């Protein structure tokens, strides 16, 4: 297998294991852990200054939950936590008023909290906040209205501290992984094109063709990953004080991804056509020989989209594509495959040059 083929093959998903269900591919950045810890400690002591007679459990929990991957998520989690505590306190007080202080009051609060979350069409995590807050209210403070108000204020303090620290201290920006993944996707797409050209360059056996097609199919997995990374990057810049310097680069990556998506689709179609309709004597057809060179030129120019920074007006290396390749008379036996490849190659070329934008 070639180096390009090995690189594409590594994109296949590994089998799920028990540990993979509770672990992430990468550790959370240490700065994010430090910010979470700082938010919890600051919320703890701030709430102690305001409510010295109570342990600030609600404030610390709010700070813990609010420091998220980006500022927009932090704000959403903060609102979710405050609303959850407000409704949870209300549930605890209401059930306590009607049922009194009994051991099974916890069950009643649990049922009422879930029912309220369902009735309000709240997300599962938001509904869980209601239940947890109601149970903590009953367990720690009883059924006092003053205690409930204090816990609501405490939660608000913890949420504000969490949002503030996440926004002001190295607010997370997720644009670098997007660009790296786009470069990798483009290089792998070019490698897949070269593999298609190699299939037409000299006779190949079934195993080789199957590997070629599998390599092309893995591009779909990588495209899905890049799409997810783009969403994360956009979310990381929303409400982020550091967003201005990163928005232009993300917009360029977004435009490049829009250009790449149909190219990936065409490469998949070319690979499938070769895999299904391949015949060893294709390599002797003069029309196919010329097409091989055009496919390799397309792969060359595809890589220029990232290695020249996507700026086709001032390239550091001239494009290799010539005028569109034409076939005056198709082969009587191979015309279906040749025609399919020609149409896909035309579309790939048009996307690379921008003619089909």
Short mmCIF file of C-alpha atoms in Angstrom, two decimals:
data_model
loop_
_atom_site.label_atom_id
_atom_site.label_comp_id
_atom_site.label_asym_id
_atom_site.label_seq_id
_atom_site.Cartn_x
_atom_site.Cartn_y
_atom_site.Cartn_z
CA UNK A 1 0.00 0.00 0.00
CA UNK A 2 1.30 3.49 -0.78
CA UNK A 3 1.94 6.17 1.81
CA UNK A 4 -1.13 8.07 0.61
CA UNK A 5 -3.23 4.93 0.89
CA UNK A 6 -1.97 4.24 4.40
CA UNK A 7 -2.76 7.77 5.47
CA UNK A 8 -6.31 7.52 4.19
CA UNK A 9 -6.81 4.11 5.77
CA UNK A 10 -5.98 5.46 9.20
CA UNK A 11 -9.11 7.59 9.02
CA UNK A 12 -11.33 4.55 9.55
CA UNK A 13 -13.12 4.46 12.82
CA UNK A 14 -11.74 2.20 15.51
CA UNK A 15 -14.14 -0.25 17.17
CA UNK A 16 -15.96 1.07 20.22
CA UNK A 17 -14.68 -0.16 23.56
CA UNK A 18 -16.01 0.23 27.06
CA UNK A 19 -13.51 2.97 27.92
CA UNK A 20 -14.29 4.92 24.73
CA UNK A 21 -17.80 5.54 26.05
CA UNK A 22 -16.50 7.55 29.01
CA UNK A 23 -13.27 9.01 27.62
CA UNK A 24 -12.54 11.62 24.96
CA UNK A 25 -10.02 11.49 22.13
CA UNK A 26 -8.19 14.46 23.63
CA UNK A 27 -7.87 15.74 27.16
CA UNK A 28 -9.61 18.95 28.09
CA UNK A 29 -7.02 21.76 27.88
CA UNK A 30 -5.35 22.35 31.23
CA UNK A 31 -6.24 26.03 31.07
CA UNK A 32 -9.91 25.06 30.95
CA UNK A 33 -9.53 22.89 34.04
CA UNK A 34 -7.73 25.73 35.82
CA UNK A 35 -10.49 28.18 34.88
CA UNK A 36 -13.15 25.83 36.21
CA UNK A 37 -11.31 25.44 39.48
CA UNK A 38 -10.76 29.20 39.78
CA UNK A 39 -14.45 29.89 39.08
CA UNK A 40 -15.57 27.41 41.75
CA UNK A 41 -13.18 28.78 44.38
CA UNK A 42 -14.07 32.40 43.62
CA UNK A 43 -17.80 31.59 43.68
CA UNK A 44 -17.38 29.69 46.97
CA UNK A 45 -15.72 32.53 48.84
CA UNK A 46 -17.88 35.25 47.25
CA UNK A 47 -21.03 33.46 48.36
CA UNK A 48 -19.56 32.88 51.82
CA UNK A 49 -19.05 36.61 52.18
CA UNK A 50 -22.70 37.26 51.32
CA UNK A 51 -24.25 34.25 53.09
CA UNK A 52 -21.76 33.29 55.81
CA UNK A 53 -24.14 30.95 57.59
CA UNK A 54 -24.57 28.49 54.70
CA UNK A 55 -22.16 26.37 52.71
CA UNK A 56 -22.29 27.75 49.13
CA UNK A 57 -22.99 24.43 47.42
CA UNK A 58 -25.34 25.97 44.86
CA UNK A 59 -22.83 28.65 43.86
CA UNK A 60 -19.96 26.21 43.45
CA UNK A 61 -22.10 23.84 41.37
CA UNK A 62 -23.23 26.70 39.15
CA UNK A 63 -19.63 27.78 38.52
CA UNK A 64 -18.63 24.18 37.78
CA UNK A 65 -21.38 23.69 35.21
CA UNK A 66 -21.07 27.07 33.55
CA UNK A 67 -17.40 26.95 32.49
CA UNK A 68 -17.96 25.29 29.11
CA UNK A 69 -16.10 24.82 25.85
CA UNK A 70 -17.03 28.31 24.64
CA UNK A 71 -18.59 31.52 25.92
CA UNK A 72 -21.91 31.00 24.17
CA UNK A 73 -22.31 27.59 25.82
CA UNK A 74 -21.33 29.11 29.16
CA UNK A 75 -24.07 31.70 28.88
CA UNK A 76 -26.61 29.02 27.93
CA UNK A 77 -25.58 26.79 30.82
CA UNK A 78 -25.71 29.73 33.20
CA UNK A 79 -29.27 30.56 32.18
CA UNK A 80 -30.20 26.89 32.36
CA UNK A 81 -28.80 26.57 35.86
CA UNK A 82 -30.47 29.72 37.20
CA UNK A 83 -33.86 28.79 35.72
CA UNK A 84 -33.45 25.23 36.97
CA UNK A 85 -32.78 26.41 40.53
CA UNK A 86 -35.68 28.87 40.39
CA UNK A 87 -38.09 26.14 39.31
CA UNK A 88 -36.50 23.57 41.61
CA UNK A 89 -36.92 25.82 44.65
CA UNK A 90 -40.52 26.45 43.61
CA UNK A 91 -41.17 22.72 43.31
CA UNK A 92 -39.64 22.05 46.73
CA UNK A 93 -41.68 24.78 48.39
CA UNK A 94 -44.92 23.77 46.64
CA UNK A 95 -44.65 20.06 47.41
CA UNK A 96 -43.58 20.81 50.97
CA UNK A 97 -46.53 23.12 51.50
CA UNK A 98 -49.07 20.54 50.34
CA UNK A 99 -47.43 17.38 51.70
CA UNK A 100 -45.48 18.56 54.71
CA UNK A 101 -42.08 17.35 55.87
CA UNK A 102 -42.20 13.63 55.19
CA UNK A 103 -39.56 11.13 54.07
CA UNK A 104 -41.37 10.53 50.81
CA UNK A 105 -41.33 14.25 50.03
CA UNK A 106 -38.17 13.60 47.97
CA UNK A 107 -40.10 11.26 45.67
CA UNK A 108 -42.89 13.78 45.29
CA UNK A 109 -40.39 16.54 44.42
CA UNK A 110 -38.68 14.26 41.92
CA UNK A 111 -41.95 13.44 40.16
CA UNK A 112 -43.11 17.05 40.21
CA UNK A 113 -39.78 18.34 38.88
CA UNK A 114 -39.71 15.94 35.94
CA UNK A 115 -43.36 16.66 35.18
CA UNK A 116 -42.73 20.40 35.20
CA UNK A 117 -39.73 20.05 32.89
CA UNK A 118 -41.79 17.94 30.48
CA UNK A 119 -44.72 20.37 30.56
CA UNK A 120 -42.41 23.30 29.75
CA UNK A 121 -40.66 21.37 26.95
CA UNK A 122 -37.31 21.83 28.61
CA UNK A 123 -34.20 19.98 27.48
CA UNK A 124 -33.30 16.85 29.50
CA UNK A 125 -30.38 18.61 31.20
CA UNK A 126 -32.56 21.60 32.10
CA UNK A 127 -35.27 19.32 33.49
CA UNK A 128 -32.64 17.50 35.53
CA UNK A 129 -31.56 20.84 36.98
CA UNK A 130 -35.07 21.29 38.37
CA UNK A 131 -35.04 17.88 40.06
CA UNK A 132 -31.52 18.23 41.47
CA UNK A 133 -32.23 21.70 42.80
CA UNK A 134 -35.47 20.60 44.44
CA UNK A 135 -33.80 17.63 46.13
CA UNK A 136 -30.87 19.77 47.36
CA UNK A 137 -33.30 22.38 48.62
CA UNK A 138 -35.19 19.82 50.72
CA UNK A 139 -32.06 18.01 51.92
CA UNK A 140 -29.98 21.06 52.87
CA UNK A 141 -32.35 23.81 53.80
CA UNK A 142 -35.77 22.43 54.40
CA UNK A 143 -38.78 24.38 53.18
CA UNK A 144 -37.79 27.94 54.05
CA UNK A 145 -38.64 30.62 51.49
CA UNK A 146 -35.69 32.74 52.64
CA UNK A 147 -33.34 29.81 52.15
CA UNK A 148 -34.68 29.27 48.63
CA UNK A 149 -34.18 32.92 47.69
CA UNK A 150 -30.64 32.87 49.04
CA UNK A 151 -29.81 29.75 47.03
CA UNK A 152 -31.18 31.38 43.89
CA UNK A 153 -28.99 34.45 44.44
CA UNK A 154 -26.05 32.17 45.19
CA UNK A 155 -26.60 30.29 41.94
CA UNK A 156 -26.76 33.55 40.01
CA UNK A 157 -23.45 34.65 41.53
CA UNK A 158 -21.77 31.36 40.65
CA UNK A 159 -23.12 31.47 37.08
CA UNK A 160 -21.97 35.06 36.54
CA UNK A 161 -18.51 34.24 37.85
CA UNK A 162 -18.28 31.19 35.60
CA UNK A 163 -19.34 33.09 32.48
CA UNK A 164 -17.04 35.99 33.31
CA UNK A 165 -13.95 33.87 33.87
CA UNK A 166 -14.58 31.80 30.74
CA UNK A 167 -14.99 34.95 28.64
CA UNK A 168 -12.19 37.09 30.06
CA UNK A 169 -9.46 34.53 30.75
CA UNK A 170 -8.24 33.02 27.46
CA UNK A 171 -11.71 32.53 26.01
CA UNK A 172 -11.59 29.28 24.00
CA UNK A 173 -11.13 29.64 20.23
CA UNK A 174 -11.51 26.48 18.11
CA UNK A 175 -10.37 27.73 14.68
CA UNK A 176 -6.96 26.04 14.47
CA UNK A 177 -8.30 22.45 14.46
CA UNK A 178 -10.64 23.41 11.61
CA UNK A 179 -7.81 24.60 9.36
CA UNK A 180 -5.65 21.59 10.17
CA UNK A 181 -8.52 19.23 9.38
CA UNK A 182 -9.24 21.07 6.12
CA UNK A 183 -5.63 20.76 5.02
CA UNK A 184 -5.71 17.06 5.84
CA UNK A 185 -9.02 16.57 4.00
CA UNK A 186 -7.69 18.35 0.91
CA UNK A 187 -4.46 16.38 0.88
CA UNK A 188 -6.32 13.10 1.30
CA UNK A 189 -8.75 14.03 -1.48
CA UNK A 190 -5.78 14.73 -3.76
CA UNK A 191 -4.27 11.39 -2.74
CA UNK A 192 -7.55 9.65 -3.59
CA UNK A 193 -7.54 11.29 -7.03
CA UNK A 194 -4.01 10.05 -7.62
CA UNK A 195 -5.06 6.55 -6.62
CA UNK A 196 -7.84 6.70 -9.22
CA UNK A 197 -5.28 7.77 -11.81
CA UNK A 198 -3.00 4.93 -10.70
CA UNK A 199 -5.85 2.46 -11.24
CA UNK A 200 -6.04 3.57 -14.89
CA UNK A 201 -2.29 3.76 -15.37
CA UNK A 202 -1.56 0.01 -15.27
CA UNK A 203 -3.53 -3.18 -14.58
CA UNK A 204 -4.68 -3.64 -10.96
CA UNK A 205 -6.12 -6.63 -9.15
CA UNK A 206 -9.39 -6.74 -7.21
CA UNK A 207 -7.76 -6.24 -3.80
CA UNK A 208 -5.99 -3.10 -5.00
CA UNK A 209 -9.19 -1.69 -6.45
CA UNK A 210 -11.13 -2.46 -3.28
CA UNK A 211 -8.53 -0.63 -1.20
CA UNK A 212 -8.66 2.33 -3.58
CA UNK A 213 -12.43 2.54 -3.24
CA UNK A 214 -12.31 2.16 0.55
CA UNK A 215 -9.77 4.99 0.76
CA UNK A 216 -12.09 7.25 -1.24
CA UNK A 217 -15.03 6.37 1.00
CA UNK A 218 -13.12 7.41 4.12
CA UNK A 219 -13.19 10.96 2.79
CA UNK A 220 -16.88 11.07 3.73
CA UNK A 221 -15.98 10.35 7.36
CA UNK A 222 -13.37 13.08 7.37
CA UNK A 223 -15.78 15.54 5.71
CA UNK A 224 -18.31 14.91 8.50
CA UNK A 225 -15.59 15.56 11.07
CA UNK A 226 -14.61 18.86 9.43
CA UNK A 227 -18.26 19.91 9.36
CA UNK A 228 -18.51 19.28 13.11
CA UNK A 229 -15.28 21.20 13.75
CA UNK A 230 -16.63 24.16 11.77
CA UNK A 231 -19.73 24.25 13.98
CA UNK A 232 -17.55 24.16 17.09
CA UNK A 233 -15.39 26.98 15.74
CA UNK A 234 -18.41 29.17 14.97
CA UNK A 235 -19.78 28.53 18.45
CA UNK A 236 -16.43 29.35 20.03
CA UNK A 237 -16.38 32.79 18.39
CA UNK A 238 -19.93 33.70 19.36
CA UNK A 239 -19.86 36.28 22.20
CA UNK A 240 -16.09 35.77 22.40
CA UNK A 241 -14.02 38.93 23.11
CA UNK A 242 -11.20 37.45 21.00
CA UNK A 243 -13.38 36.68 18.00
CA UNK A 244 -12.51 39.63 15.74
CA UNK A 245 -8.98 38.48 14.91
CA UNK A 246 -10.17 34.96 14.04
CA UNK A 247 -13.34 35.58 12.04
CA UNK A 248 -11.62 36.30 8.73
CA UNK A 249 -9.62 33.07 8.82
CA UNK A 250 -12.69 31.04 9.74
CA UNK A 251 -14.65 32.61 6.88
CA UNK A 252 -11.89 31.56 4.47
CA UNK A 253 -11.95 28.01 5.84
CA UNK A 254 -15.74 27.96 5.57
CA UNK A 255 -15.54 29.00 1.91
CA UNK A 256 -12.87 26.38 1.22
CA UNK A 257 -15.03 23.69 2.80
CA UNK A 258 -17.98 24.70 0.63
CA UNK A 259 -15.73 24.26 -2.40
CA UNK A 260 -14.39 20.91 -1.20
CA UNK A 261 -17.71 19.26 -0.40
CA UNK A 262 -18.85 18.66 -4.00
CA UNK A 263 -15.30 17.64 -4.95
CA UNK A 264 -15.40 14.91 -2.31
CA UNK A 265 -18.71 13.75 -3.75
CA UNK A 266 -17.27 13.61 -7.28
CA UNK A 267 -14.19 11.71 -6.11
CA UNK A 268 -16.47 9.14 -4.49
CA UNK A 269 -18.38 8.78 -7.75
CA UNK A 270 -15.18 8.37 -9.78
CA UNK A 271 -13.87 5.74 -7.39
CA UNK A 272 -17.14 3.84 -7.49
CA UNK A 273 -17.25 3.90 -11.28
CA UNK A 274 -13.70 2.58 -11.59
CA UNK A 275 -14.36 -0.09 -8.96
CA UNK A 276 -17.55 -1.31 -10.67
CA UNK A 277 -16.57 -1.05 -14.35
CA UNK A 278 -12.83 -1.68 -14.31
CA UNK A 279 -11.29 -3.79 -17.08
CA UNK A 280 -7.53 -4.48 -17.39
CA UNK A 281 -7.42 -3.36 -21.04
CA UNK A 282 -8.50 0.14 -20.00
CA UNK A 283 -4.85 1.05 -19.47
CA UNK A 284 -4.14 0.61 -23.20
CA UNK A 285 -6.91 2.92 -24.34
CA UNK A 286 -5.29 6.19 -25.61
CA UNK A 287 -8.26 8.19 -24.31
CA UNK A 288 -7.77 6.78 -20.82
CA UNK A 289 -4.03 7.46 -20.96
CA UNK A 290 -4.74 11.14 -21.52
CA UNK A 291 -7.33 11.17 -18.77
CA UNK A 292 -4.82 9.77 -16.27
CA UNK A 293 -2.63 12.82 -16.73
CA UNK A 294 -5.59 15.18 -16.32
CA UNK A 295 -6.66 13.47 -13.09
CA UNK A 296 -3.15 13.87 -11.70
CA UNK A 297 -3.14 17.52 -12.68
CA UNK A 298 -6.44 17.95 -10.86
CA UNK A 299 -4.92 16.38 -7.75
CA UNK A 300 -1.97 18.77 -8.02
CA UNK A 301 -4.21 21.83 -8.25
CA UNK A 302 -6.48 20.59 -5.49
CA UNK A 303 -3.53 20.68 -3.09
CA UNK A 304 -2.76 24.24 -4.19
CA UNK A 305 -6.06 25.34 -2.64
CA UNK A 306 -4.58 24.88 0.82
CA UNK A 307 -0.85 25.23 0.22
CA UNK A 308 -1.38 28.58 -1.48
CA UNK A 309 -3.73 29.65 1.31
CA UNK A 310 -6.71 29.40 -1.02
CA UNK A 311 -5.64 32.56 -2.87
CA UNK A 312 -5.77 31.53 -6.52
CA UNK A 313 -5.08 35.08 -7.73
CA UNK A 314 -1.46 35.05 -6.47
CA UNK A 315 -0.38 31.40 -6.39
CA UNK A 316 3.11 30.42 -5.27
CA UNK A 317 3.02 27.59 -7.83
CA UNK A 318 1.21 27.69 -11.18
CA UNK A 319 -1.79 25.41 -11.65
CA UNK A 320 -1.26 22.30 -13.74
CA UNK A 321 -4.73 22.09 -15.30
CA UNK A 322 -4.83 22.73 -19.01
CA UNK A 323 -7.92 23.38 -21.09
CA UNK A 324 -10.77 20.94 -20.40
CA UNK A 325 -9.91 17.49 -21.68
CA UNK A 326 -12.09 16.30 -24.56
CA UNK A 327 -12.64 12.90 -26.15
CA UNK A 328 -13.79 13.08 -29.79
CA UNK A 329 -14.81 9.42 -30.11
CA UNK A 330 -15.62 7.28 -27.02
CA UNK A 331 -14.51 3.65 -26.80
CA UNK A 332 -17.33 1.29 -27.85
CA UNK A 333 -16.88 -0.97 -24.79
CA UNK A 334 -15.65 1.45 -22.14
CA UNK A 335 -17.69 4.51 -23.04
CA UNK A 336 -19.87 4.32 -19.89
CA UNK A 337 -16.88 4.43 -17.55
CA UNK A 338 -15.00 6.98 -19.64
CA UNK A 339 -18.04 9.23 -19.89
CA UNK A 340 -18.73 9.01 -16.17
CA UNK A 341 -15.11 9.84 -15.31
CA UNK A 342 -15.06 12.70 -17.78
CA UNK A 343 -18.16 14.31 -16.30
CA UNK A 344 -16.89 13.93 -12.74
CA UNK A 345 -13.48 15.27 -13.76
CA UNK A 346 -15.16 18.26 -15.41
CA UNK A 347 -16.99 19.03 -12.19
CA UNK A 348 -13.86 18.59 -10.08
CA UNK A 349 -11.92 20.89 -12.39
CA UNK A 350 -14.71 23.48 -12.32
CA UNK A 351 -14.77 23.50 -8.52
CA UNK A 352 -11.00 23.83 -8.29
CA UNK A 353 -10.82 26.74 -10.72
CA UNK A 354 -13.98 28.35 -9.39
CA UNK A 355 -15.86 28.10 -12.69
CA UNK A 356 -18.71 26.19 -11.00
CA UNK A 357 -18.97 28.43 -7.93
#
